[in-house]
Amino acid sequence: MARGGRHGPGGRIHVHQRNVDDQTQTIRGDIVINHEHLDGIIETEQRSMEDKTRREYRNRIKHIIDWLMVHYPTYFEEGTRLLSEDEKRDKVFFAHNTNRDLRYSGLNVQLIKACLSSKKKKNNHPVTGAVILSSVSDIKKYDDAIKWGSLWAHQPLPSEYYRELDAFIQSYKKEHKVAKKERRTDEQEADPISSTLFRMICSWAVNEGNIFVWVFSLAMWNLMSRSISIDGLAFHHIKSGMVRYDTSDFVRMAR
């Protein structure tokens, strides 16, 4: 059973919530790991994530740093740092093509929210001029990138960051939902398949009398793409149903 109480409904405990001891000095923290053992550690830790994902995270962190440099240059000087040569060579740290990183300890979450607020505006509709919003997953990936960067930089984020960003993303989900109703979201990002294609599949299934395809498509759309409206599929909403076989059904089954 999932843990509840003070750890939240999902039972997940963030690093900053754990009962830890950071005051006691690490025993022989200056000891040098030999190359054979170090290579074994790197080989294992590299498998925690694909390089494609690491590159994406580094690029997103770079986007944030570039945004800070343009809009808040004073914070850029203090809130980012140059990478060391060891960090650039570290295969697990994965500097990729960047030479700077955020300072995660003491990170100003208000500036991160300001950056994400600018990133959420993808483009303008070519006809109406309305602002098209980025997908929720796109914005969430910036948060994931920051948490990943914090982990490998060994700089814990402030607890305020978790509280503020979680609340920001939840609010953006609601904003995105409203924009979706107004057709102000990227259709390709909004759903696994577009609503136009979904309607075509359902129409074809009804016209062909293929009830299985129609029910399956409708169920998958609600379960995977429309989880918030799944209540409409409850059995108490079905007034009646009938399953009937005739000889033609058995003939088709025999084939």
Tab-separated table of C-alpha atoms in Angstrom, residues 6-7 9 30 46 53-54 82 92-93 96 105 174 184 186 207:
chain	number	residue	atom	x	y	z
A	6	ARG	CA	3.583	13.475	6.006
A	7	HIS	CA	5.297	12.058	2.939
A	9	PRO	CA	-0.056	10.533	-1.143
A	30	ASP	CA	40.392	12.832	0.381
A	46	GLN	CA	26.444	6.085	-17.171
A	53	THR	CA	18.477	12.534	-22.420
A	54	ARG	CA	21.668	13.953	-20.900
A	82	LEU	CA	32.253	28.211	-15.257
A	92	VAL	CA	28.920	11.105	-15.879
A	93	PHE	CA	28.690	14.857	-15.287
A	96	HIS	CA	28.287	18.167	-23.484
A	105	SER	CA	22.305	25.749	-3.938
A	174	LYS	CA	-4.763	24.180	-15.690
A	184	ARG	CA	-4.128	27.456	-28.510
A	186	ASP	CA	0.354	22.519	-30.391
A	207	ASN	CA	-19.697	3.318	-40.636
